[in-house]
Amino acid sequence: MQSHYRAVVIGGGVVGASVLYHLAKFGWKDVCLIERNVLTAGSSWHAAGGFHALNADPNIASLQAYTIDLLSEIEKESGQSVGMHMTGGMTLAGTPDRWEWLQSAYRTFQSIGIDDVRLISPKEAGELNPLVSTHGILGGMYAEREGYVDTTGTVHAYAGAAKKYGAEVVEHNRVLELIQTSDGWDVVTKKGTIHAEHVVNAGGLWAKQVGRMAGIELPVSPLNHHYLISDTIPEVAALDKEMPLTVDLEGFTYMRQDQQGMLLGIYEIDHEHWMMDGAPWEYGFELQQEDTDRIEKELTLGFERYPALQKVGVKTWVNGAFTFAPDGNPLVGPVRGKPGYWCACGVMAGFLQGGGVGKSLAEWMIHGEPEADVFGMDVARFGPYAANKEYIKQTTGQFYTRRFVMTYPNEQLPAGRPLKKAPAYSGMTAAGCRWGASWGLEVPLYFAPTADFTETPTLKRSNAHEIVAEECKAVREAAGLLDISGFSRFEVSGAGAAAWLDKIMASKLPAPGRARLAPMLSTEGKLKGDLTVFNWGDGTWWIMGSYYLREWHMRWFTDHMGENVILRDIADATVGFSLSGPNSLKVLEKLTDGPIGDLPFMGCGTFDVGLIRAKVGRLSVSGELGYEIHCSAAEHITLRETLLAAGADLGMREVGFNALLSLRLEKSFGIWGAEFTQGYTAAQTGMDRWIDWSKPDFIGRDAALKERDGNGPEQIVVMLEIDASDADASGYEPVWKDGALVGFVTSGGYGHTVGKSLAMAMIDRAASAEGTELAVHIVGAERPARVIAASPYDAEGKGMRGAG
Ligand SMILES: Cc1cc2nc3c(=O)[nH]c(=O)nc-3n(C[C@H](O)[C@H](O)[C@H](O)COP(=O)(O)OP(=O)(O)OC[C@H]3O[C@@H](n4cnc5c(N)ncnc54)[C@H](O)[C@@H]3O)c2cc1C
């Protein structure tokens, strides 16, 4: 062990070993992994070693596919067997909705280019796995690249290959303490102190403690998990080839062959957390006692699905723990305010995801950004609220129990809610508001007309469709009032504010009293934000954007901070309402003494609105004349009551974000996470419209210029109309032209004003001309679609730009 390394990886499970391997392979030789015990001594040794293709986040599904390919490669590179059993795998659905969902999942795989997946009938499922009872099964999805590995062999293969690339592995050496220095970290270990420029928390079951060593509270908790290995089953012994891995979604179980028996793993309905503050330091190769009473229901279902299990005994029980983040995806990447500290933890499926995590993190550490859009596993997707123990307990428990349970796009899950409420929450609830959650905040979805209205979870149009239609109509014809507490707001001031904003935003800065749409780019020219910058004219600026990106943006801002800049996240203290529709000015004029009618489109200023001294911006996401009215949290209730009273005789009604999503789609306004992501460049998404090419210096300028002056992007975002009468696209549905895949939907929905099913899609430029006939798969059915001109509603923008 040296006294100095460029990077020290803490933890020798499958994730730490993969990070080490990728760092060394990508060129950082001066790297070392420190393991408390021996390699695999956390969750990794007792895992079932299975790898499945499915993941709700397509970007993570792609990284899983990368991991699967990598497993054979590390075997070759290290000379250490990973015990690969590429058996293929199938996922079975036993309800009509689940079957439709699987069909949609299959289409998503097509969209992201994973082409070794196919749908199968119950008969084919029975032929592929003769041990499965297909009773009640409606269909399945079969993936060729699924199977299982030997867990210990795999960890040693990653580590062995890493060593061949020059990395070092030190076992029996616990990291005791981390001390931040001016140029990295002092890593205090049992065998002495090492100085490292970078440290990686790959502490697995101990990730919580390794976070606390750096003063970080990670939203992660271990949960227990059972699997059993049966005695030899004669029917299995008689097979001439290995059974495919089989997931029974309705039964909460996964199954694979284990020698001549079966391994049956269970996602427990009555789940159990274990050592929420992290495992004891002395914990090693032990397991928990099995608790068959707690998992009786799933066991019964499992034994019915695989009747041969009923005839043999259980050879081994494994009840061990592994870690989960609130949404079940890993926690990867750098942490704000802790330069050189990196996370690679919360990985609940290390044998499936470890390769992708290691690759992305190593790219991030070496090049400053990972190649893929890894927001779905970025540690900065959570904020400080997620460090709460009860929040972690509820959300990780919910994810665990629902691991194999589908979530409908319109379904609201209860864990960790309600947490943050805007002050007018109670009043809005009394008015019928139905809520969703964004980054811990309750956000209005729509207003139900009756107290007993219940929205049915569905993949198709729901029974809230007409309610949303009414809300859209109110906005288009009169006025809609929307609580916009769920936007992020950053205040920028200080002598260096303008210079800093000019550097980080690719757009021109707004003049005093004006707001401007501002793309923010990475140095590679990929999008980092679709923000709005306000110049309040008094030396104070605001940046507004997506609420759930608050920590993610704050990390970027902090990493690229300028001199003499004061930056504050004011989103908890400042809230507001958006008022939009042709009557919105009339409503405001009743309440405002100042020249609110003179405020130009994209103008902003401070006005009296009733009793409130409010900051008002004339902006429009709906495509109508619109105002965003900001106030302090203490004034939120009064602002709502004031606006409701003023709008009562002008046809104004409260609306939710479901209506806004439909209205913005009719205007072809993209949103973050769909049309705009860090995986796309400005030119691909049309964001380049807002770039100020005359600016001599802004982050991402060189890359953006290169793209502008080159051949242009291969794929761009276009507007589609789809012939669909019962369901709308929601995202990642494949788009076909004459049977060939040409792209995928970024977001979709119903345009209530134009009366059409609409979608925005990222498609090949060759298929992007207006009028091109295409097809889109939505919930199991192929539907004709065509490229239409942007903004199917009010293409000239008369509504939003006009005087009302
Ligand atoms: C019963 C069961 C079945 C599973 N089945 C599967 C499956 O089929 N497929 C799949 O992909 N995943 C499966 N998993 C999950 C899988 O085990 C985990 O995702 C994976 O092991 C996580 O690896 P890790 O490297 O993050 O953590 P760990 O394996 O927990 O490794 C962390 C390591 O860090 C070391 N460490 C911690 N703190 C320090 C310190 N301060 N100093 C030095 N060293 C330290 C520990 O000793 C440990 O070796 C299963 C898990 C269980 C419990």
CSV table of N, CA, C and O in Angstrom, one decimal, residues 326 385-386 388 390-396 398 407-421 425 429 433-446 455:
chain,number,residue,atom,x,y,z
A,326,PRO,N,-34.3,5.4,-2.3
A,326,PRO,CA,-35.8,5.5,-2.3
A,326,PRO,C,-36.5,5.1,-3.6
A,326,PRO,O,-37.6,4.6,-3.5
A,385,TYR,N,-34.0,16.6,2.0
A,385,TYR,CA,-35.2,16.0,2.6
A,385,TYR,C,-35.1,14.4,2.6
A,385,TYR,O,-35.7,13.8,3.5
A,386,ALA,N,-34.4,13.9,1.7
A,386,ALA,CA,-34.4,12.4,1.5
A,386,ALA,C,-33.5,11.7,2.5
A,386,ALA,O,-33.4,10.5,2.6
A,388,ASN,N,-34.0,11.9,5.7
A,388,ASN,CA,-34.8,11.6,6.8
A,388,ASN,C,-35.0,10.1,6.9
A,388,ASN,O,-35.4,9.4,5.9
A,390,GLU,N,-37.3,8.2,8.4
A,390,GLU,CA,-38.6,7.6,8.1
A,390,GLU,C,-38.9,7.7,6.6
A,390,GLU,O,-39.5,6.8,6.1
A,391,TYR,N,-38.5,8.8,6.0
A,391,TYR,CA,-38.7,8.9,4.5
A,391,TYR,C,-38.0,7.7,3.8
A,391,TYR,O,-38.5,7.1,3.0
A,392,ILE,N,-36.7,7.5,4.3
A,392,ILE,CA,-36.0,6.4,3.7
A,392,ILE,C,-36.7,5.1,3.9
A,392,ILE,O,-36.8,4.2,3.0
A,393,LYS,N,-37.2,4.9,5.1
A,393,LYS,CA,-37.8,3.6,5.5
A,393,LYS,C,-39.0,3.4,4.6
A,393,LYS,O,-39.2,2.3,4.0
A,394,GLN,N,-39.9,4.4,4.5
A,394,GLN,CA,-41.1,4.2,3.7
A,394,GLN,C,-40.8,4.0,2.2
A,394,GLN,O,-41.4,3.2,1.6
A,395,THR,N,-39.9,4.9,1.7
A,395,THR,CA,-39.7,4.8,0.2
A,395,THR,C,-39.0,3.5,-0.2
A,395,THR,O,-39.3,2.9,-1.2
A,396,THR,N,-37.9,3.2,0.6
A,396,THR,CA,-37.2,2.0,0.2
A,396,THR,C,-38.0,0.8,0.4
A,396,THR,O,-38.0,-0.2,-0.5
A,398,GLN,N,-41.3,0.7,0.1
A,398,GLN,CA,-42.3,0.6,-1.0
A,398,GLN,C,-41.6,0.1,-2.3
A,398,GLN,O,-42.2,-0.7,-2.9
A,407,THR,N,-46.1,0.0,-12.0
A,407,THR,CA,-46.7,1.3,-11.6
A,407,THR,C,-47.3,1.9,-12.8
A,407,THR,O,-46.6,2.1,-13.8
A,408,TYR,N,-48.6,2.2,-12.8
A,408,TYR,CA,-49.2,2.9,-13.9
A,408,TYR,C,-48.8,4.3,-14.0
A,408,TYR,O,-48.4,5.0,-13.0
A,409,PRO,N,-48.7,4.8,-15.2
A,409,PRO,CA,-48.2,6.2,-15.4
A,409,PRO,C,-49.1,7.2,-14.6
A,409,PRO,O,-48.5,8.3,-14.2
A,410,ASN,N,-50.3,6.9,-14.4
A,410,ASN,CA,-51.1,7.9,-13.6
A,410,ASN,C,-51.3,7.5,-12.2
A,410,ASN,O,-52.2,8.0,-11.5
A,411,GLU,N,-50.5,6.6,-11.7
A,411,GLU,CA,-50.7,6.1,-10.3
A,411,GLU,C,-49.8,6.9,-9.4
A,411,GLU,O,-48.6,7.2,-9.7
A,412,GLN,N,-50.4,7.2,-8.3
A,412,GLN,CA,-49.6,8.0,-7.2
A,412,GLN,C,-49.3,7.0,-6.1
A,412,GLN,O,-50.2,6.5,-5.5
A,413,LEU,N,-48.1,6.9,-5.7
A,413,LEU,CA,-47.7,6.0,-4.6
A,413,LEU,C,-47.6,6.7,-3.3
A,413,LEU,O,-47.2,7.9,-3.3
A,414,PRO,N,-47.9,6.1,-2.2
A,414,PRO,CA,-48.1,6.9,-1.0
A,414,PRO,C,-46.8,7.1,-0.1
A,414,PRO,O,-46.8,7.9,0.8
A,415,ALA,N,-45.7,6.3,-0.3
A,415,ALA,CA,-44.6,6.3,0.6
A,415,ALA,C,-44.0,7.7,0.7
A,415,ALA,O,-43.8,8.4,-0.3
A,416,GLY,N,-43.6,8.1,1.9
A,416,GLY,CA,-42.9,9.4,2.1
A,416,GLY,C,-43.8,10.6,1.8
A,416,GLY,O,-43.2,11.7,1.5
A,417,ARG,N,-45.1,10.5,1.9
A,417,ARG,CA,-46.0,11.6,1.5
A,417,ARG,C,-47.1,11.7,2.5
A,417,ARG,O,-47.5,10.7,3.0
A,418,PRO,N,-47.7,12.9,2.6
A,418,PRO,CA,-47.2,14.1,2.1
A,418,PRO,C,-46.0,14.6,3.0
A,418,PRO,O,-46.0,14.5,4.2
A,419,LEU,N,-45.0,15.2,2.3
A,419,LEU,CA,-43.8,15.7,3.0
A,419,LEU,C,-43.8,17.2,3.0
A,419,LEU,O,-44.2,17.8,4.0
A,420,LYS,N,-43.6,17.7,1.8
A,420,LYS,CA,-43.6,19.2,1.7
A,420,LYS,C,-44.9,19.7,1.1
A,420,LYS,O,-45.4,19.1,0.1
A,421,LYS,N,-45.5,20.6,1.8
A,421,LYS,CA,-46.8,21.2,1.2
A,421,LYS,C,-46.7,22.7,1.1
A,421,LYS,O,-46.2,23.4,2.0
A,425,TYR,N,-52.0,24.4,0.4
A,425,TYR,CA,-52.3,23.0,0.2
A,425,TYR,C,-53.7,22.6,0.7
A,425,TYR,O,-54.5,22.0,0.0
A,429,THR,N,-56.8,21.4,-1.4
A,429,THR,CA,-57.3,20.1,-1.2
A,429,THR,C,-58.8,20.2,-1.0
A,429,THR,O,-59.6,19.4,-1.6
A,433,CYS,N,-58.3,19.3,-5.1
A,433,CYS,CA,-57.1,19.0,-5.7
A,433,CYS,C,-56.6,17.6,-5.5
A,433,CYS,O,-56.7,17.1,-4.4
A,434,ARG,N,-56.1,17.0,-6.5
A,434,ARG,CA,-55.5,15.7,-6.4
A,434,ARG,C,-54.0,15.9,-6.7
A,434,ARG,O,-53.6,16.6,-7.6
A,435,TRP,N,-53.2,15.3,-5.8
A,435,TRP,CA,-51.8,15.6,-5.8
A,435,TRP,C,-50.8,14.6,-6.3
A,435,TRP,O,-51.1,13.4,-6.2
A,436,GLY,N,-49.8,15.0,-6.9
A,436,GLY,CA,-48.6,14.2,-7.2
A,436,GLY,C,-47.5,14.6,-6.4
A,436,GLY,O,-47.6,15.6,-5.6
A,437,ALA,N,-46.3,14.0,-6.5
A,437,ALA,CA,-45.2,14.4,-5.7
A,437,ALA,C,-44.0,14.7,-6.6
A,437,ALA,O,-43.7,13.9,-7.5
A,438,SER,N,-43.3,15.8,-6.3
A,438,SER,CA,-42.0,16.1,-7.0
A,438,SER,C,-41.0,16.5,-6.0
A,438,SER,O,-41.2,17.5,-5.3
A,439,TRP,N,-40.0,15.7,-5.9
A,439,TRP,CA,-38.8,16.0,-5.0
A,439,TRP,C,-39.4,16.3,-3.6
A,439,TRP,O,-39.0,17.3,-2.9
A,440,GLY,N,-40.3,15.5,-3.2
A,440,GLY,CA,-40.9,15.6,-1.8
A,440,GLY,C,-42.0,16.6,-1.7
A,440,GLY,O,-42.6,16.7,-0.6
A,441,LEU,N,-42.3,17.4,-2.7
A,441,LEU,CA,-43.3,18.4,-2.6
A,441,LEU,C,-44.6,17.9,-3.3
A,441,LEU,O,-44.6,17.3,-4.4
A,442,GLU,N,-45.7,18.2,-2.6
A,442,GLU,CA,-47.0,17.9,-3.2
A,442,GLU,C,-47.3,18.9,-4.3
A,442,GLU,O,-47.3,20.1,-4.1
A,443,VAL,N,-47.6,18.4,-5.5
A,443,VAL,CA,-47.9,19.4,-6.6
A,443,VAL,C,-49.3,19.0,-7.2
A,443,VAL,O,-49.6,17.8,-7.3
A,444,PRO,N,-50.0,20.0,-7.6
A,444,PRO,CA,-51.4,19.8,-8.0
A,444,PRO,C,-51.5,19.1,-9.4
A,444,PRO,O,-50.8,19.5,-10.3
A,445,LEU,N,-52.2,18.0,-9.5
A,445,LEU,CA,-52.4,17.3,-10.8
A,445,LEU,C,-53.6,17.8,-11.5
A,445,LEU,O,-53.6,18.1,-12.7
A,446,TYR,N,-54.7,17.8,-10.8
A,446,TYR,CA,-56.0,18.3,-11.4
A,446,TYR,C,-57.0,18.5,-10.2
A,446,TYR,O,-56.7,18.1,-9.1
A,455,GLU,N,-59.4,8.3,-9.4
A,455,GLU,CA,-58.9,8.0,-10.7
A,455,GLU,C,-58.4,6.6,-10.8
A,455,GLU,O,-57.7,6.1,-9.9
